[in-house]
Tab-separated table of C-alpha atoms in Angstrom:
chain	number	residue	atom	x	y	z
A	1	UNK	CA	0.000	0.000	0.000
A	2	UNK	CA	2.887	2.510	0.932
A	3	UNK	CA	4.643	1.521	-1.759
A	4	UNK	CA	1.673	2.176	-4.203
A	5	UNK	CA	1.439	5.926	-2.633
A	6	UNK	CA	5.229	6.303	-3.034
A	7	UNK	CA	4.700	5.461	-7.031
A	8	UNK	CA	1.763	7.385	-7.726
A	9	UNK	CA	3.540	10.296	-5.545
A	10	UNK	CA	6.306	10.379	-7.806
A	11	UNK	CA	4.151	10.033	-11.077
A	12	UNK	CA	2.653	13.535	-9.849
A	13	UNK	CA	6.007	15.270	-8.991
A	14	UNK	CA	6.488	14.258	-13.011
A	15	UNK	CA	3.077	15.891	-13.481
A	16	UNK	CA	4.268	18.916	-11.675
A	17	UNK	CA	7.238	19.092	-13.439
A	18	UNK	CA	6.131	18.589	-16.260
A	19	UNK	CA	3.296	21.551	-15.567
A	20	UNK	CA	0.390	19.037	-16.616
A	21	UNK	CA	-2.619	19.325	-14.420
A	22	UNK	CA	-4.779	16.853	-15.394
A	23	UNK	CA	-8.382	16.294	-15.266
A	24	UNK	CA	-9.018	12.475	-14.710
A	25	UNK	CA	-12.473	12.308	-16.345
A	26	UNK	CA	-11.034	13.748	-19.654
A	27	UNK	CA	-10.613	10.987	-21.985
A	28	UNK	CA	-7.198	12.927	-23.207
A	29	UNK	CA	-5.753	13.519	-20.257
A	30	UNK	CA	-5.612	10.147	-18.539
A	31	UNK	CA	-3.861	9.222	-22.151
A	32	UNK	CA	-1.517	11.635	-21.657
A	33	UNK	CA	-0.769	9.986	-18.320
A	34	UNK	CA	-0.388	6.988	-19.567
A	35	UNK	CA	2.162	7.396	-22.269
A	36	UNK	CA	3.954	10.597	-20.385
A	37	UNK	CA	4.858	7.855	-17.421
A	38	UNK	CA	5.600	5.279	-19.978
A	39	UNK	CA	8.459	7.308	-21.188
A	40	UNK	CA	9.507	9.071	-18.403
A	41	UNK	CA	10.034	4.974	-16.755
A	42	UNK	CA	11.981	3.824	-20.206
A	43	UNK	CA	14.447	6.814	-20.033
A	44	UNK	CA	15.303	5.453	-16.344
A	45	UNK	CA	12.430	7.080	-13.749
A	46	UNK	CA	11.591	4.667	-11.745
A	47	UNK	CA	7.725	4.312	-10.550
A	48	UNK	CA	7.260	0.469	-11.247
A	49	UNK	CA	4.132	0.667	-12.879
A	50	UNK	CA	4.075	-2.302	-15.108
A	51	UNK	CA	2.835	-1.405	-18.700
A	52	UNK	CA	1.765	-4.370	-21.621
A	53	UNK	CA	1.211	-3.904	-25.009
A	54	UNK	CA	-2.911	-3.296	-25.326
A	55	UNK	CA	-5.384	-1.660	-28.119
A	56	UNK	CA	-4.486	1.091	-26.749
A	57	UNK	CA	-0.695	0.773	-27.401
A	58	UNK	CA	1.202	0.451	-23.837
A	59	UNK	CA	-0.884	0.521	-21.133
A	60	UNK	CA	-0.772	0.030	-17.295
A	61	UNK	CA	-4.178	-1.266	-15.745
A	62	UNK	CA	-2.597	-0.342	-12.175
A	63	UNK	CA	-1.547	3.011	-13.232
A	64	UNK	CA	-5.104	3.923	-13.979
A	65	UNK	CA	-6.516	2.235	-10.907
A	66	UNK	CA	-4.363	4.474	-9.001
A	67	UNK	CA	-5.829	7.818	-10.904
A	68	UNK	CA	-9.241	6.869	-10.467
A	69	UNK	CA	-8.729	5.835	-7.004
A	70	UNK	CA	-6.744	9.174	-5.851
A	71	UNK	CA	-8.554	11.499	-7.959
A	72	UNK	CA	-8.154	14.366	-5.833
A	73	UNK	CA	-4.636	14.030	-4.976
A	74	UNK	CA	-4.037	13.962	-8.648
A	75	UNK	CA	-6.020	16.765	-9.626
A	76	UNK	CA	-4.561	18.925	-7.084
A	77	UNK	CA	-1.287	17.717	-7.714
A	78	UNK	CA	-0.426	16.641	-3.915
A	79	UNK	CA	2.422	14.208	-3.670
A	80	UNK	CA	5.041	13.776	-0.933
A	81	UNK	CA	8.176	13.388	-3.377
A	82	UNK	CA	10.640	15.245	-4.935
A	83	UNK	CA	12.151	14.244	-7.880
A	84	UNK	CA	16.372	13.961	-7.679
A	85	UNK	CA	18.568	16.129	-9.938
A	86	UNK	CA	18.835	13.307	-12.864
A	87	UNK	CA	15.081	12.647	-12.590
A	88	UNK	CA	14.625	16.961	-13.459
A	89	UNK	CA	16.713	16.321	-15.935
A	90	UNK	CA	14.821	13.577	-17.764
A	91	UNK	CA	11.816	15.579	-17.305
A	92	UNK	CA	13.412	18.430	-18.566
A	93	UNK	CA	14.115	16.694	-21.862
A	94	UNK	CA	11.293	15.394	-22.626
A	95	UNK	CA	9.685	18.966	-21.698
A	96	UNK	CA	11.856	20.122	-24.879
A	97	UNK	CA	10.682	17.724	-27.066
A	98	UNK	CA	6.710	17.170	-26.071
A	99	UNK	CA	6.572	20.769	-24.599
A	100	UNK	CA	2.846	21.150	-26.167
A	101	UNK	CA	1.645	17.107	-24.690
A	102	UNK	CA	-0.092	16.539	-28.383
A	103	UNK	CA	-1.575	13.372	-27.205
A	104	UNK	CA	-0.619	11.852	-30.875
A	105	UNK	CA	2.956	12.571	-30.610
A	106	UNK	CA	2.971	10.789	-27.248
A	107	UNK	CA	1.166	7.830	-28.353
A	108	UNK	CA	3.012	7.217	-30.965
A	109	UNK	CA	6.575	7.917	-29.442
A	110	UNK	CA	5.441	5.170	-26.383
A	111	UNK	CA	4.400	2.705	-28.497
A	112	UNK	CA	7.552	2.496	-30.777
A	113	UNK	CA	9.614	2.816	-27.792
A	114	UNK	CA	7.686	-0.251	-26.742
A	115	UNK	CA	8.492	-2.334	-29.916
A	116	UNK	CA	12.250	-1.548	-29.979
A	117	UNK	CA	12.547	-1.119	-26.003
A	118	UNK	CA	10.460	-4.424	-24.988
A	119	UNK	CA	10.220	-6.687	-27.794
A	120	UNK	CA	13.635	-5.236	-29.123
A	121	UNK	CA	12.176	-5.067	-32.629
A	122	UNK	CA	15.051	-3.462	-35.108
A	123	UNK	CA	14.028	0.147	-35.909
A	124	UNK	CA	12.285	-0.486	-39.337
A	125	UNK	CA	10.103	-3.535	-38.028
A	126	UNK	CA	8.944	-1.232	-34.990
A	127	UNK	CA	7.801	1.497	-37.252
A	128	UNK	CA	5.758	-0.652	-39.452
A	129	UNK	CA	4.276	-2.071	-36.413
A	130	UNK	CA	3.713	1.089	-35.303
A	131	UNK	CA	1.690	2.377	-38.352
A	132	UNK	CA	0.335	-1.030	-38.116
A	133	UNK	CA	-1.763	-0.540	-34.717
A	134	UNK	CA	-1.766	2.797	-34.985
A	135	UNK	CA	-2.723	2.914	-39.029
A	136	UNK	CA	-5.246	5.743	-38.040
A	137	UNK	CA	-2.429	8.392	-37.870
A	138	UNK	CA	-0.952	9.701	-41.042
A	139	UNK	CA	2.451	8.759	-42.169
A	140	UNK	CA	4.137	12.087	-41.328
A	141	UNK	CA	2.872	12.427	-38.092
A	142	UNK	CA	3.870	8.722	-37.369
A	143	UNK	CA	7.247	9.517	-38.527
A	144	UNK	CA	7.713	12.833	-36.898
A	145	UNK	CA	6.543	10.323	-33.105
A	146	UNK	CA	9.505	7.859	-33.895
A	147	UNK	CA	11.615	10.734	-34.465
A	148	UNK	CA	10.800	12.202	-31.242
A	149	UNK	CA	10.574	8.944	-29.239
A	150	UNK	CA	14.789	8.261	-30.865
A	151	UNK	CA	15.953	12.113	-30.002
A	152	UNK	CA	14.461	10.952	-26.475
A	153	UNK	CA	15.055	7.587	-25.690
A	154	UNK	CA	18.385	6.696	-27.887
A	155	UNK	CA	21.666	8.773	-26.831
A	156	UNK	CA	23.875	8.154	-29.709
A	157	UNK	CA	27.311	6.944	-28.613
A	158	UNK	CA	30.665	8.526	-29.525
A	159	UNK	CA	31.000	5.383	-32.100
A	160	UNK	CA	28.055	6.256	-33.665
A	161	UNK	CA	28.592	9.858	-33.893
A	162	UNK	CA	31.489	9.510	-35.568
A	163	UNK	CA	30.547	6.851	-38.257
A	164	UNK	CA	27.862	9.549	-38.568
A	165	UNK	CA	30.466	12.091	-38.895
A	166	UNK	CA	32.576	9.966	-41.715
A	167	UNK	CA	29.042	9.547	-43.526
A	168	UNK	CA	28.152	12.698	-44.002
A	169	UNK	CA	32.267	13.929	-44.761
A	170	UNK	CA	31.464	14.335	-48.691
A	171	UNK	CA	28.337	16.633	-47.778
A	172	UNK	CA	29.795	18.767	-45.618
A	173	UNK	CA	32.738	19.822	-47.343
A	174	UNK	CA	30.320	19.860	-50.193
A	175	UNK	CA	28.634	22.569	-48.786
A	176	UNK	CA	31.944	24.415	-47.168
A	177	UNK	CA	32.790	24.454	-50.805
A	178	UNK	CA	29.804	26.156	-51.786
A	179	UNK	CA	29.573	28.763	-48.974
A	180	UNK	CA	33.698	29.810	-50.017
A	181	UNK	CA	32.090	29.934	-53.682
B	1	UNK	CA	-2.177	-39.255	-16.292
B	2	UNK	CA	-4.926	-36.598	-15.769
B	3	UNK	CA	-8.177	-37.914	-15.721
B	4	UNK	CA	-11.149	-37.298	-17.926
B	5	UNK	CA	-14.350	-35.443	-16.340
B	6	UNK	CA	-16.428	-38.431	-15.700
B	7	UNK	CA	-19.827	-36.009	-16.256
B	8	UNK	CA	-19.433	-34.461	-19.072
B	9	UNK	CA	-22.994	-33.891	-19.902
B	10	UNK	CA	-22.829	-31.737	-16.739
B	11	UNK	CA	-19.798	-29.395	-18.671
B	12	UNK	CA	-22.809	-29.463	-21.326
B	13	UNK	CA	-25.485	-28.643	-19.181
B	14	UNK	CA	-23.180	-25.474	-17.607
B	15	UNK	CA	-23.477	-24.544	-21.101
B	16	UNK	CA	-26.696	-23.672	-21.833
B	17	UNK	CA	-26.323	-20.726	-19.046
B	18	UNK	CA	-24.242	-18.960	-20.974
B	19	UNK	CA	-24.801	-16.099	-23.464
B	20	UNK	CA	-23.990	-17.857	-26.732
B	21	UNK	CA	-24.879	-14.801	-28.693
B	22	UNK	CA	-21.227	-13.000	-27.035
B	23	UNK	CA	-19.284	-16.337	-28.248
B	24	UNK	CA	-17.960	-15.555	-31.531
B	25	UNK	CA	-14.318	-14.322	-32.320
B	26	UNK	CA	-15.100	-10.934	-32.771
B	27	UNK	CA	-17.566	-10.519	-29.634
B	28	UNK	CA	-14.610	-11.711	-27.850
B	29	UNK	CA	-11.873	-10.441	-28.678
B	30	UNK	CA	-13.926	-6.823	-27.858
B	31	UNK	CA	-14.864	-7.847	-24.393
B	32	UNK	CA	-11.477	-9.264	-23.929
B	33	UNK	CA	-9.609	-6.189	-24.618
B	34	UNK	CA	-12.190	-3.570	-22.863
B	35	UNK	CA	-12.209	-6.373	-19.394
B	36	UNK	CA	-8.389	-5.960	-19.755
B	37	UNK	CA	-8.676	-2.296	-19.570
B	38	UNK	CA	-10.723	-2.545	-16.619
B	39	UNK	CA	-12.250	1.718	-15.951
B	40	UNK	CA	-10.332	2.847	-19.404
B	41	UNK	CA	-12.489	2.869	-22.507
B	42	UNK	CA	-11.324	1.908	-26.343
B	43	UNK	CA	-12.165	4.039	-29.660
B	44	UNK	CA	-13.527	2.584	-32.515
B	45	UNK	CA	-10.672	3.962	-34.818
B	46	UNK	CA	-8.538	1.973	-32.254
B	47	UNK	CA	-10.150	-1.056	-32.119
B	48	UNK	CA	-10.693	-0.665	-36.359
B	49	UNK	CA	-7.104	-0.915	-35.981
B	50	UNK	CA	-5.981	-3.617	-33.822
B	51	UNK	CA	-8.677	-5.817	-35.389
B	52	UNK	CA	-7.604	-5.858	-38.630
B	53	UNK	CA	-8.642	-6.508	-41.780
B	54	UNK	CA	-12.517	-6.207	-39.738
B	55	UNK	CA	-14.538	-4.262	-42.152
B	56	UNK	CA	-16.577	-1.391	-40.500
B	57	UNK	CA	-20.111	-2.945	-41.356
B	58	UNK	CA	-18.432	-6.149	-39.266
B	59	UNK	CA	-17.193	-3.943	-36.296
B	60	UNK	CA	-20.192	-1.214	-35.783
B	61	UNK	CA	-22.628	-4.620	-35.947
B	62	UNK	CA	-20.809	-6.006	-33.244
B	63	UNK	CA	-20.142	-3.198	-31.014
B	64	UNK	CA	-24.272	-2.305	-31.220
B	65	UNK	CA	-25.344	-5.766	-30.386
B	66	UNK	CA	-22.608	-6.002	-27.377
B	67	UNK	CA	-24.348	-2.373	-26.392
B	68	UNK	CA	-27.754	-4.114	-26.644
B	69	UNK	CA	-27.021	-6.825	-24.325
B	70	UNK	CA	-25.531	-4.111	-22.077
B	71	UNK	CA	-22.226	-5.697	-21.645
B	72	UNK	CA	-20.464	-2.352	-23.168
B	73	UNK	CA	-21.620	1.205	-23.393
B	74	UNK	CA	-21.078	3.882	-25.670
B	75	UNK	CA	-19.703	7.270	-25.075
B	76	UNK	CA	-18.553	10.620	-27.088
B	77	UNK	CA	-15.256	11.814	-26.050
B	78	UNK	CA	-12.880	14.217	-27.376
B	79	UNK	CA	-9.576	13.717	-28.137
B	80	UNK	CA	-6.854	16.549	-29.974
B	81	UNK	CA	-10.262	18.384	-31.427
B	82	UNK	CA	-11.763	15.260	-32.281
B	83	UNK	CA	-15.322	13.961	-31.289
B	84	UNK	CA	-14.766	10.120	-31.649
B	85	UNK	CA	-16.727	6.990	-30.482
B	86	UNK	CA	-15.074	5.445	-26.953
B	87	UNK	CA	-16.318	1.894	-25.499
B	88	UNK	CA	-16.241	0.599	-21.875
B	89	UNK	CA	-17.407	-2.589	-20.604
B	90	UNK	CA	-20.296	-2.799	-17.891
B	91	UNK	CA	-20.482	-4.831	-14.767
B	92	UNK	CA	-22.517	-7.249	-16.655
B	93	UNK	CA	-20.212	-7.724	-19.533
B	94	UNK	CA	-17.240	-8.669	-17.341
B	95	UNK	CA	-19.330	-11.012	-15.675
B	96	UNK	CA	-20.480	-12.455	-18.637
B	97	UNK	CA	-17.264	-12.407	-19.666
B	98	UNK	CA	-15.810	-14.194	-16.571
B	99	UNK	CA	-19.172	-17.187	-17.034
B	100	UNK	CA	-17.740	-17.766	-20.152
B	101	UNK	CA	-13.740	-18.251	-19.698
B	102	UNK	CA	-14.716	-20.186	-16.756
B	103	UNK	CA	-16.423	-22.718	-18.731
B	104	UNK	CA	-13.819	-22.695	-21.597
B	105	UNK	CA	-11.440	-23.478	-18.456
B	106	UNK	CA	-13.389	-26.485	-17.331
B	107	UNK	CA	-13.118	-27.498	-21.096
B	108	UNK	CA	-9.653	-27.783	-21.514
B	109	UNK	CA	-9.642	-28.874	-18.068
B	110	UNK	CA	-11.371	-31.837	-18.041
B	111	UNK	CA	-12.632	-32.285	-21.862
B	112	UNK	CA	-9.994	-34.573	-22.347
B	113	UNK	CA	-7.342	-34.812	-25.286
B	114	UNK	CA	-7.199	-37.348	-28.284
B	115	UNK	CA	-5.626	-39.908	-26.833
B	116	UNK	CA	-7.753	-39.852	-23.793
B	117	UNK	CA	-10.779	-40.100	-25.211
B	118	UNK	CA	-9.971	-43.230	-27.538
């Protein structure tokens, strides 16, 4: 039971943080929830609320049994933890890149993270899946999720930066060339 | 070796309690997925979706007779703008629900396999 209170405590410091106030009749908002924690846990905040892969993309029964039974506390935004420096700056990220909590973008973002992060699907297979349960969102805005879910979740290592680097070498002095021209 | 139910006219008599109008794939697999949900409801564009290739004439029948037996209601929500269709089961659906997976437990239970029955 503590323990419960201690999870759903930190999932509103996240609210807070985040600045989401959220109504927990509203149909959007409690999806917001759902995929806002989802992320928040894969880039390393832990809450423990266990998510699956449902119709609705990932969801956590238990998360939403906690909202509807504390709806108060979550409405007001009343919790009794703080979130640690690393935790503010997760949040902080993903503030820059869902600043405007388009429940799309979120919904999307979670559920590929869920096909590469869970069922470690390769990064092509996960997006196909992803326009496959999700086939009611056009293309672009599918593809602008995954990009935000991979600028969130995926830190590119030095490796990879610089095999990026060497990829790119023709373009770029391509377009130094140009600019001296 | 597990034993065979020695009444299984009874497993067939259990039977005839149950809905059979909710026991088809598609009836199912809609009260599965809202019972999993528990207090959260689905769209239709979502369950369109994960159901595929269900045609719409398919899914709207199915979703208005589960609403007549009043295992699931119907409600309007909103979502980015958007007034869309949303679907939650009833106390009477999951139980429903819960008769019938029961029963299909018993089943494979106690129905006995191939071999068995020879």
């Amino acid at each position: 039971m503590e323990d419960q209170k201690m999870k759903l405590d930190k999932a509103i410091a996240c609210f807070k943080a985040i600045g989401l106030t959220p109504k927990v009749g509203s149909f959007q908002d409690r999806l917001v929830i759902q995929k806002t924690i989802y992320l928040l846990q894969q880039k390393g905040i832990k809450m423990g609320f266990e998510y699956g892969l449902h119709v609705r993309g990932p969801y956590s029964p238990s998360l939403t049994k906690e909202i509807f039974e504390n709806v108060k506390k979550v409405e007001k935004l009343e919790t009794g933890e703080k979130l640690t420096s690393a935790e503010g700056k997760i949040v902080e990220e993903f503030n820059e890149l869902f600043s405007d909590l388009t429940p799309s973008m979120l919904e999307i973002a979670a559920t590929y993270s869920y096909f590469t992060m869970e069922l470690h699907e390769d990064p092509i297979t996960a997006q196909k899946n992803v326009k496959r349960i999700k086939s009611f969102y056009s293309a672009p805005k599918i593809a602008t999720g995954v990009s935000k879910a991979k600028e969130f979740l995926f830190q590119p290592t030095k490796k990879e930066l610089d095999e990026l680097k060497e990829e790119t070498k023709a373009w770029r002095e391509a377009s130094l060339k140009t600019l001296k021209e | 070796m597990r034993r065979m139910n020695q009444n299984f006219l009874s497993l067939l008599e259990e039977s005839t309690t149950l809905n059979g109008s909710i026991i088809t794939l598609t009836r199912l697999q809609l009260l599965i997925s809202l019972a999993i949900i528990e207090q959260e409801s689905i769209t239709y564009r979502e369950f369109k979706s994960a159901l595929q290739p269900i045609t719409d004439g398919a899914l709207y029948a199915n979703l208005n007779a589960l609403i007549e037996m009043r295992y699931i209601k119907k409600e309007p929500i909103k979502l980015e703008e958007k007034e869309l269709d949303s679907y939650h089961i009833t106390p009477e659906g999951k139980a429903e629900l819960e008769r019938v997976k029961s029963w299909l437990k018993k089943i494979i239970e106690n129905g006995g396999s191939k071999n068995e029955t020879r």
